[in-house]
Amino acid sequence: MALLLDILTTVAILYAVASGLLLIFGVMKIINFAHGAFLTLGAYASLVASNLGLSPWAGVPLAILVGALAGMVVELLIMRPLYARPLDAILATWGLGMVIGQLITLAFGREVQFVASPVQGTVNVWGTDYSAYRLLLVVAAAVIGIGMAALLTRTRFGLITRAVIMNEQLARGLGIHSGAVRFITFSVGAGLGSLAGCLITPLSSVDPNMGIPWLMNAFMLVMVSGASMASLLLATLLFGAIQVVVSTYFSPILGGLAIVVLAAITLRIRPKGFARD
Amino acid sequence: MLRFKPHALTAALGLSYLLAASPAVAADAIKIGVPVGLSGANSVVAPSVVQAAQLAVEEINAAGGILGRQVELVVADDGSGAVGAQKAFDSLIFQKKVDVLISMETSAARNAGLPILARGKVPYIYTSFYEGRSCSPWMHVNAWVPEQQVPPVVDHFMKAKAAKTFFLVGSDYSFGRGMLEFTRKYAEGKGAKVVGEEYLPMDGTDWTAVISKIRAAKPDALVTSTAGGAPNVTLTKQLRAAGINIPYGNLAVDEGTAKGMGADAKGIFISASYVTSIDTPANQKFLAAMGKKFGADLKTPNDLSVPQYEAVYAYKAAVEKAKSTDSKKVSAALSEVTVDGPRGSIKMGKQRHAPLTMYLGEVQADGAVQVIASFKNVDPGSQCPNLK
Amino acid sequence: MLVVAVAPFMLDSYTLSILVRAIFFAMLALTVDILWGYTGVLTFGQSAFFGAGAYAAGLVFTHLGFSPEMAALALGEALLSAGLIALLVGWLSFYHGATPLYASVISLVLPIVMTQLLFSGGTFTGSSSGLTGYVSFDLSLEAWFWWAGFALIAITALAWRFVHSDAGRLLVATRDNEMRCSYLGINTSTLKIGLLVATALVAAVAGFGYASFSGVVAPELAGFVFGTEIIIWVALGGRGTLIGPVFGALLIECASAYLGGSLPYVWKLLLGAAFVGVIVLLPQGLLPALLARWLPKHWATSAKPAVTLVEAAARPTSGAQATEAVALRGVGKHYGSLRVLKDIDLVAAPGELVSLIGPNGAGKTTLMRCMSDGAERSSGTVHIAGNDIGRAPPYVAVRYGLGRKFQTANVFATLTVAESLRIARTRLDPPSLWRRAEQLALPAYALAVLQVTQLDKKLDTEARNLSHGEQQALELAMVLAMEPRVLLLDEPTAGLTLAERTLIGQVFLDLTHRFGLCLLLVEHDIEFVREISTRLVVLHEGHIAMQGSVQEVVESELVRTIYSGAAATPHGASA
């Protein structure tokens, strides 16, 4: 039972972390290696909220706001010239991640800091005591997933975005301002990254490099998922479950490698990964 | 209150500058090199260590220096790792030409530095507790080794908590493995059973799988030895969030970090040679001086920073005994001098290691450490039989 | 050289020991520049090979002790392990059709896996602590500096020689246009795998040297963050210049040693900001940008030896000349349930000039793709000069004698005309790894194309600076330079003037009649087709509607119906 809950919560965390990266990759075909830094920004936003003595929940909107603002600035200043150079975009965003990390270090110090969890203690789920906050994260991930799905399928912005995903040239031909779509997408993606950072903070600690370990798994999950939130869910469920099982029954180190290695192999066999044709 | 840390910027920008420019530096100043992890895993404790060294140097200079010469501190970042340590040791020994090195470092950094030490022939006082059995004719250690630290925790769990089964969790590096290997042998020697031993890489922070294994093994007590900083804190938080409340001995947590963890740290058992609540005049004087010098910026003095403070005095005593800063003579003298400091009287005369008074403490809800028992002059055992 | 020789007498031992380490890193930077700067493979994984070399030394010296024999063993192990890992990684990354992104992804996975394996090695690899305190070569600091310094100069010189040799141009060709390479009969997968193995060996040697010098190996040496640092050196130093990355590595490492201690965060901040700035604004790197200011022109124009064109000796046509130059049997192609080609049977003999006509969307270009790339068709077989191409990528069909000219000019943007033609001759005249040949041998008909288009006067012009028509002619000349038996041409007359069209028609007739080539044309210009074709094939909705002599087809009722029904005029513009 605990194993099932571990799988469920791990998948939820991975999904939340990867969704912002997926959105940006799906729409812009750009891999945002600053995603880890946006994650970190979100974590520090919730740290600031908690140091200000606000409710632990106040960190959530603050993180989204900070992330989205940072995303806007980055899109305007750095991403614009790089859309035609996707490999260079990886590098520039990685460098940007370095810069954000160092700025955070200068502002907040290098030391590890903590944010109290808004929900304490455990909940009894069918006979197993399980961390209440981890269970809450499942709900949060579901909200993110459903929210994104609704945004993409039920709104005009979603319609336009999907048009850009499918055929950007055609979309531009139809008078869609793809620059604006990119701007909004990047900001939303960055905001989602920050949100995820804020959500994982109570589980771990806050430090300027906390985002990097998350970046790799999220990146590989996005690579196998293409541009679809549904295939991301599938990939996360499958690989997340394997990660937990391998970690629990074999070794946490091998478990930590599971996602990266499996994703690489999946892509070799099936370059489209979990995305449908 | 909003707790931004603008001083981190000033510290980063100006630390070495300020130190180098301290007013009373004579041309023939004695230079003390401090290679320490200003970045990386040790950056959590490094500032407190630097503060302790600064206080010692200030006090010594105010009292006329060593053999009439002023003392200058040279701090270098070792990045908490082997590669950075090499750069730091190189820079301090060959570029800055320091007379002695005094610092706490990760085991990886220390091991990487030792060959350079031998090449440069400079004495080194290592001020960090560690896994033991690291030997060099140029190194002395004034902090504890497993033989001194582990028995109080394990004994307490077995006697007072009736623990028969132990689960061990560590970060996968020489300190983590060394400590837990000793713990396992010691506990098994006392008739207890180790039902699990798990490691995560030094930068690992997701302990989900390890916690699942702990649940499944249902041990009576838990002993952990992780890298300081993030791994230690994340493990504690995740354990607490998972509702695991068995007796929990943490071999790598210092008082300052415990405070930082807040309520999650409550009930952790620690074993240390220094806790702030030691009630001796020497410690009261030390704490007062630290408070006066650093005010609001003070980092809680701890089991890593206090040995640093004492080691500077040990070097002073050794130079005065040798009547020179000659490396060989000072190294020999370091084994013979006794220093009285916040932790009591300490002499690094036992194969370059020191018998220490150890305290078993339990972290309270407010982060303070309550001493449950103390053990006078615990012997470090045979660490370097080839050195005298 | 002199600098290296005297430096130990000028510098203090601290600077020397920093420099020795930086020199090993510079070797590593060189390998990244070859892969990324020249070949266009962005790799984060060279650190893993460096780590493999370093750990080979660390493990052998720690567990077996040090002796000259052990050092040789360790070096051998370093090379062997790095070589094998590179083979595996290369096989994973560079399969035909792999995207550049995929190769980068794999290069990212490699150091992550590598460090985790080192972490899981317990006391054998020292896990997070790494290995330290082993005995190694007993050399003075000065001796280390000389050894490392001269090794770096030697490796840089070799690399310089190689990338500026005729074979070295292949790297740039692969970077510029990998598909064109494949259609010139060059197996770019093998090329890249070979290159990866070679650079891995150099990286392993650098790692071995580093570990022997420093007496420390740690997992971060094999890690992904270190891999990105190398990229920063290369990017700031100037990718694709060799010298730039070497100086980038040396300067940044030394500056880090001096500034990193006193300003750890600010230094990294500046470095990160400079990196972002360079990637966005100055892709050619900081050093070249600065040098271009101070040393105008001289830097860029490294004198290229003039090339003279000569006629290639006629090759003995191999044994039994196949009677079927190209043969398609039962070829079909579908995307899901959409059938684009159905049951195509088409045979053409040497000396024939067959034109494929049909309305837009009839599947003409798809058919050409199926003839050249074995992975394209869904069913049926394709034989080129009697050889089954199976499922093989285009370079195989090309080796059997196929040449394909694309509809839009498909050339190497940054290579000169002469270099492009040399690349096209790779299979017939293997290029030197060492020199630049002064003569370029081409078959008579390729020379003729160059002459009539006057491209032979522009041998030193880069392809991107040619006019549109010249690029088309260059591509045709490149394809002809391969001395193909079967030539696929996709709308060769599109955009040409009447005079040019007549000229090119003459060339085609020559090729078929005099040299016995088999030409397959996709063409909309019925007039042109009528003048030169020996046979017409009409493609309609994915199948062959009819084929026969020009007369038969042009006058058939069927063809008229097809064209009028498809609402496209025979003379319509190309799609």
PDB file of C-alpha atoms in Angstrom, chain C residues 47-67 69-83 85 114 118 124-125 131 134-137 200-201 203-212 216-218 221-222:
ATOM      1  CA  SER C  47      33.476  15.101 -19.329  1.00  0.00           C
ATOM      2  CA  ALA C  48      32.430  11.454 -19.034  1.00  0.00           C
ATOM      3  CA  PHE C  49      35.373  10.363 -21.189  1.00  0.00           C
ATOM      4  CA  PHE C  50      37.689  12.641 -19.235  1.00  0.00           C
ATOM      5  CA  GLY C  51      36.332  10.996 -16.095  1.00  0.00           C
ATOM      6  CA  ALA C  52      36.835   7.531 -17.579  1.00  0.00           C
ATOM      7  CA  GLY C  53      40.491   8.322 -18.228  1.00  0.00           C
ATOM      8  CA  ALA C  54      40.944   9.894 -14.810  1.00  0.00           C
ATOM      9  CA  TYR C  55      39.283   7.006 -12.995  1.00  0.00           C
ATOM     10  CA  ALA C  56      41.307   4.452 -14.938  1.00  0.00           C
ATOM     11  CA  ALA C  57      44.424   6.074 -13.489  1.00  0.00           C
ATOM     12  CA  GLY C  58      42.902   6.568 -10.028  1.00  0.00           C
ATOM     13  CA  LEU C  59      41.559   3.032  -9.728  1.00  0.00           C
ATOM     14  CA  VAL C  60      44.675   1.279 -10.990  1.00  0.00           C
ATOM     15  CA  PHE C  61      47.064   3.378  -8.891  1.00  0.00           C
ATOM     16  CA  THR C  62      44.880   3.055  -5.791  1.00  0.00           C
ATOM     17  CA  HIS C  63      44.102  -0.626  -5.931  1.00  0.00           C
ATOM     18  CA  LEU C  64      47.132  -2.063  -7.751  1.00  0.00           C
ATOM     19  CA  GLY C  65      49.830   0.430  -6.902  1.00  0.00           C
ATOM     20  CA  PHE C  66      52.040   2.514  -9.142  1.00  0.00           C
ATOM     21  CA  SER C  67      54.801   1.277 -11.427  1.00  0.00           C
ATOM     22  CA  GLU C  69      53.808  -1.204 -16.046  1.00  0.00           C
ATOM     23  CA  MET C  70      50.767  -0.207 -14.009  1.00  0.00           C
ATOM     24  CA  ALA C  71      50.815   3.220 -15.621  1.00  0.00           C
ATOM     25  CA  ALA C  72      50.788   1.583 -19.029  1.00  0.00           C
ATOM     26  CA  LEU C  73      47.964  -0.674 -17.898  1.00  0.00           C
ATOM     27  CA  ALA C  74      46.014   2.312 -16.615  1.00  0.00           C
ATOM     28  CA  LEU C  75      46.530   4.240 -19.823  1.00  0.00           C
ATOM     29  CA  GLY C  76      45.454   1.212 -21.834  1.00  0.00           C
ATOM     30  CA  GLU C  77      42.398   0.846 -19.688  1.00  0.00           C
ATOM     31  CA  ALA C  78      41.626   4.545 -20.027  1.00  0.00           C
ATOM     32  CA  LEU C  79      41.720   4.297 -23.816  1.00  0.00           C
ATOM     33  CA  LEU C  80      39.829   1.030 -23.942  1.00  0.00           C
ATOM     34  CA  SER C  81      37.016   2.081 -21.636  1.00  0.00           C
ATOM     35  CA  ALA C  82      36.615   5.510 -23.228  1.00  0.00           C
ATOM     36  CA  GLY C  83      36.689   3.946 -26.695  1.00  0.00           C
ATOM     37  CA  ILE C  85      31.793   3.861 -24.130  1.00  0.00           C
ATOM     38  CA  MET C 114      28.553   7.817 -15.274  1.00  0.00           C
ATOM     39  CA  LEU C 118      30.749   6.151  -9.648  1.00  0.00           C
ATOM     40  CA  PHE C 124      35.924   0.769  -4.855  1.00  0.00           C
ATOM     41  CA  THR C 125      35.371   4.135  -6.558  1.00  0.00           C
ATOM     42  CA  LEU C 131      39.969   8.620  -4.790  1.00  0.00           C
ATOM     43  CA  TYR C 134      47.581   7.379  -4.634  1.00  0.00           C
ATOM     44  CA  VAL C 135      51.148   7.436  -5.863  1.00  0.00           C
ATOM     45  CA  SER C 136      51.747   8.615  -9.407  1.00  0.00           C
ATOM     46  CA  PHE C 137      54.564   9.732 -11.734  1.00  0.00           C
ATOM     47  CA  ALA C 200      36.865  10.298 -26.519  1.00  0.00           C
ATOM     48  CA  LEU C 201      40.370   8.845 -26.681  1.00  0.00           C
ATOM     49  CA  ALA C 203      39.622  13.225 -23.641  1.00  0.00           C
ATOM     50  CA  ALA C 204      40.583  10.018 -21.828  1.00  0.00           C
ATOM     51  CA  VAL C 205      44.279  10.785 -22.235  1.00  0.00           C
ATOM     52  CA  ALA C 206      43.666  14.277 -20.864  1.00  0.00           C
ATOM     53  CA  GLY C 207      41.791  12.750 -17.921  1.00  0.00           C
ATOM     54  CA  PHE C 208      44.579  10.248 -17.345  1.00  0.00           C
ATOM     55  CA  GLY C 209      47.125  13.066 -17.314  1.00  0.00           C
ATOM     56  CA  TYR C 210      44.980  15.139 -15.001  1.00  0.00           C
ATOM     57  CA  ALA C 211      44.533  12.317 -12.502  1.00  0.00           C
ATOM     58  CA  SER C 212      48.224  11.452 -12.605  1.00  0.00           C
ATOM     59  CA  VAL C 216      42.738  13.226  -7.140  1.00  0.00           C
ATOM     60  CA  VAL C 217      39.770  11.831  -8.990  1.00  0.00           C
ATOM     61  CA  ALA C 218      36.253  12.804  -8.032  1.00  0.00           C
ATOM     62  CA  LEU C 221      35.180  15.284 -13.148  1.00  0.00           C
ATOM     63  CA  ALA C 222      32.840  12.959 -15.036  1.00  0.00           C
TER      64      ALA C 222
END
